[in-house]
PDB file of C-alpha atoms in Angstrom:
ATOM      1  CA  MET J   1      -0.009   0.017  -0.052  1.00  0.00           C
ATOM      2  CA  ASN J   2       1.235   3.351  -0.747  1.00  0.00           C
ATOM      3  CA  ALA J   3       1.326   6.401   1.459  1.00  0.00           C
ATOM      4  CA  VAL J   4      -1.852   7.854  -0.170  1.00  0.00           C
ATOM      5  CA  SER J   5      -3.822   4.721   0.326  1.00  0.00           C
ATOM      6  CA  LEU J   6      -2.710   4.415   3.868  1.00  0.00           C
ATOM      7  CA  ASN J   7      -3.689   8.086   4.521  1.00  0.00           C
ATOM      8  CA  ASN J   8      -7.126   7.423   2.930  1.00  0.00           C
ATOM      9  CA  LEU J   9      -7.405   4.310   5.223  1.00  0.00           C
ATOM     10  CA  TRP J  10      -6.599   6.314   8.320  1.00  0.00           C
ATOM     11  CA  THR J  11      -9.160   8.976   7.392  1.00  0.00           C
ATOM     12  CA  TYR J  12     -11.689   6.170   6.878  1.00  0.00           C
ATOM     13  CA  ILE J  13     -11.019   4.600  10.125  1.00  0.00           C
ATOM     14  CA  GLN J  14     -11.126   7.972  12.111  1.00  0.00           C
ATOM     15  CA  GLY J  15     -14.829   8.380  10.623  1.00  0.00           C
ATOM     16  CA  LEU J  16     -15.976   5.112  12.015  1.00  0.00           C
ATOM     17  CA  SER J  17     -17.992   4.898  15.204  1.00  0.00           C
ATOM     18  CA  LEU J  18     -16.092   2.145  16.988  1.00  0.00           C
ATOM     19  CA  THR J  19     -16.949   0.685  20.338  1.00  0.00           C
ATOM     20  CA  ALA J  20     -14.065   0.076  22.848  1.00  0.00           C
ATOM     21  CA  SER J  21     -14.270  -3.602  22.019  1.00  0.00           C
ATOM     22  CA  ASN J  22     -13.910  -2.734  18.276  1.00  0.00           C
ATOM     23  CA  ARG J  23     -10.838  -0.536  18.915  1.00  0.00           C
ATOM     24  CA  LYS J  24      -9.349  -3.232  20.876  1.00  0.00           C
ATOM     25  CA  TRP J  25     -10.015  -5.780  18.115  1.00  0.00           C
ATOM     26  CA  LEU J  26      -8.428  -3.635  15.591  1.00  0.00           C
ATOM     27  CA  ALA J  27      -5.470  -2.704  17.524  1.00  0.00           C
ATOM     28  CA  GLU J  28      -4.792  -6.380  18.053  1.00  0.00           C
ATOM     29  CA  LYS J  29      -5.115  -7.001  14.371  1.00  0.00           C
ATOM     30  CA  LEU J  30      -2.721  -4.136  13.495  1.00  0.00           C
ATOM     31  CA  THR J  31      -0.110  -5.194  15.989  1.00  0.00           C
ATOM     32  CA  ALA J  32      -0.222  -8.886  15.367  1.00  0.00           C
ATOM     33  CA  PRO J  33       2.829 -10.461  13.923  1.00  0.00           C
ATOM     34  CA  VAL J  34       2.396 -11.356  10.302  1.00  0.00           C
ATOM     35  CA  ASP J  35       3.756 -14.864  10.169  1.00  0.00           C
ATOM     36  CA  ASP J  36       0.939 -16.761   8.499  1.00  0.00           C
ATOM     37  CA  GLN J  37       2.398 -18.154   5.330  1.00  0.00           C
ATOM     38  CA  THR J  38      -0.782 -19.900   4.305  1.00  0.00           C
ATOM     39  CA  SER J  39      -2.784 -16.766   3.703  1.00  0.00           C
ATOM     40  CA  ALA J  40      -3.864 -15.860   0.242  1.00  0.00           C
ATOM     41  CA  PRO J  41      -1.704 -13.729  -1.812  1.00  0.00           C
ATOM     42  CA  PRO J  42      -2.778 -10.055  -2.308  1.00  0.00           C
ATOM     43  CA  VAL J  43      -4.976  -9.447  -5.215  1.00  0.00           C
ATOM     44  CA  LEU J  44      -3.136  -7.858  -8.143  1.00  0.00           C
ATOM     45  CA  GLN J  45      -4.528  -4.598  -9.696  1.00  0.00           C
ATOM     46  CA  THR J  46      -5.438  -4.216 -13.184  1.00  0.00           C
ATOM     47  CA  TRP J  47      -3.260  -1.967 -15.266  1.00  0.00           C
ATOM     48  CA  GLU J  48      -6.290   0.602 -15.365  1.00  0.00           C
ATOM     49  CA  GLU J  49      -6.529   0.396 -11.549  1.00  0.00           C
ATOM     50  CA  ALA J  50      -2.922   0.872 -11.008  1.00  0.00           C
ATOM     51  CA  MET J  51      -2.857   3.917 -13.356  1.00  0.00           C
ATOM     52  CA  SER J  52      -5.874   5.406 -11.674  1.00  0.00           C
ATOM     53  CA  ASP J  53      -4.063   5.109  -8.280  1.00  0.00           C
ATOM     54  CA  LEU J  54      -0.930   6.670  -9.672  1.00  0.00           C
ATOM     55  CA  ASP J  55      -2.922   9.556 -11.327  1.00  0.00           C
ATOM     56  CA  GLU J  56      -4.715  10.189  -7.805  1.00  0.00           C
ATOM     57  CA  SER J  57      -1.404  10.067  -5.959  1.00  0.00           C
ATOM     58  CA  GLU J  58      -0.075  12.598  -8.353  1.00  0.00           C
ATOM     59  CA  ARG J  59      -3.093  14.877  -7.848  1.00  0.00           C
ATOM     60  CA  GLU J  60      -2.773  14.618  -4.029  1.00  0.00           C
ATOM     61  CA  PHE J  61       0.821  15.450  -4.339  1.00  0.00           C
ATOM     62  CA  GLU J  62       0.198  18.462  -6.459  1.00  0.00           C
ATOM     63  CA  ARG J  63      -2.301  19.704  -3.926  1.00  0.00           C
ATOM     64  CA  GLY J  64       0.244  19.340  -1.121  1.00  0.00           C
ATOM     65  CA  ASP J  65      -1.991  16.737   0.452  1.00  0.00           C
ATOM     66  CA  VAL J  66       0.854  14.425   1.613  1.00  0.00           C
ATOM     67  CA  LEU J  67       2.582  13.288   4.782  1.00  0.00           C
ATOM     68  CA  SER J  68       6.220  13.244   5.511  1.00  0.00           C
ATOM     69  CA  GLY J  69       7.542   9.935   6.672  1.00  0.00           C
ATOM     70  CA  GLU J  70       7.723  11.241  10.180  1.00  0.00           C
ATOM     71  CA  GLU J  71       4.171  12.514  10.194  1.00  0.00           C
ATOM     72  CA  PHE J  72       2.873   9.337   8.711  1.00  0.00           C
ATOM     73  CA  ASN J  73       4.675   7.316  11.613  1.00  0.00           C
ATOM     74  CA  VAL J  74       3.264   9.626  14.185  1.00  0.00           C
ATOM     75  CA  GLN J  75      -0.388   9.131  12.923  1.00  0.00           C
ATOM     76  CA  CYS J  76       0.127   5.461  12.688  1.00  0.00           C
ATOM     77  CA  GLN J  77       1.419   5.241  16.193  1.00  0.00           C
ATOM     78  CA  ALA J  78      -1.424   7.331  17.550  1.00  0.00           C
ATOM     79  CA  LEU J  79      -3.904   5.184  15.941  1.00  0.00           C
ATOM     80  CA  ILE J  80      -2.436   2.043  17.478  1.00  0.00           C
ATOM     81  CA  ASP J  81      -2.103   3.740  20.814  1.00  0.00           C
ATOM     82  CA  SER J  82      -5.749   4.975  20.680  1.00  0.00           C
ATOM     83  CA  PHE J  83      -6.954   1.467  20.032  1.00  0.00           C
ATOM     84  CA  ALA J  84      -4.711  -0.169  22.475  1.00  0.00           C
ATOM     85  CA  ASN J  85      -5.736   2.254  25.353  1.00  0.00           C
ATOM     86  CA  LYS J  86      -9.527   1.951  24.827  1.00  0.00           C
TER      87      LYS J  86
END
C-alpha cells in the first residue's frame, strides 16, 4: 500500500463509530505479527486500476496533500495507541 492509500485508510478509520471492543480488536489485528504463510496472496490490480491510483496520488501530491515519513509514523502510532488504550 502506498502512503496515499494508507492516509485514506486512516481517514476512513477515523470516521468510524467504533466501540471500545472494536478498537481493541482492531489494535490487536494491527499489532499482530504477520507470520501466517498460508494466507492468500494479495489481489493484483489491473493496469487501469494501477494507473488510476497513480493519477490520484499525483493529484494529491500537487495539492500538497501528503505526509512526511515522520508525520505518517506519528499518525500510525497514535492510531495504534488509541485502539490499545480503549
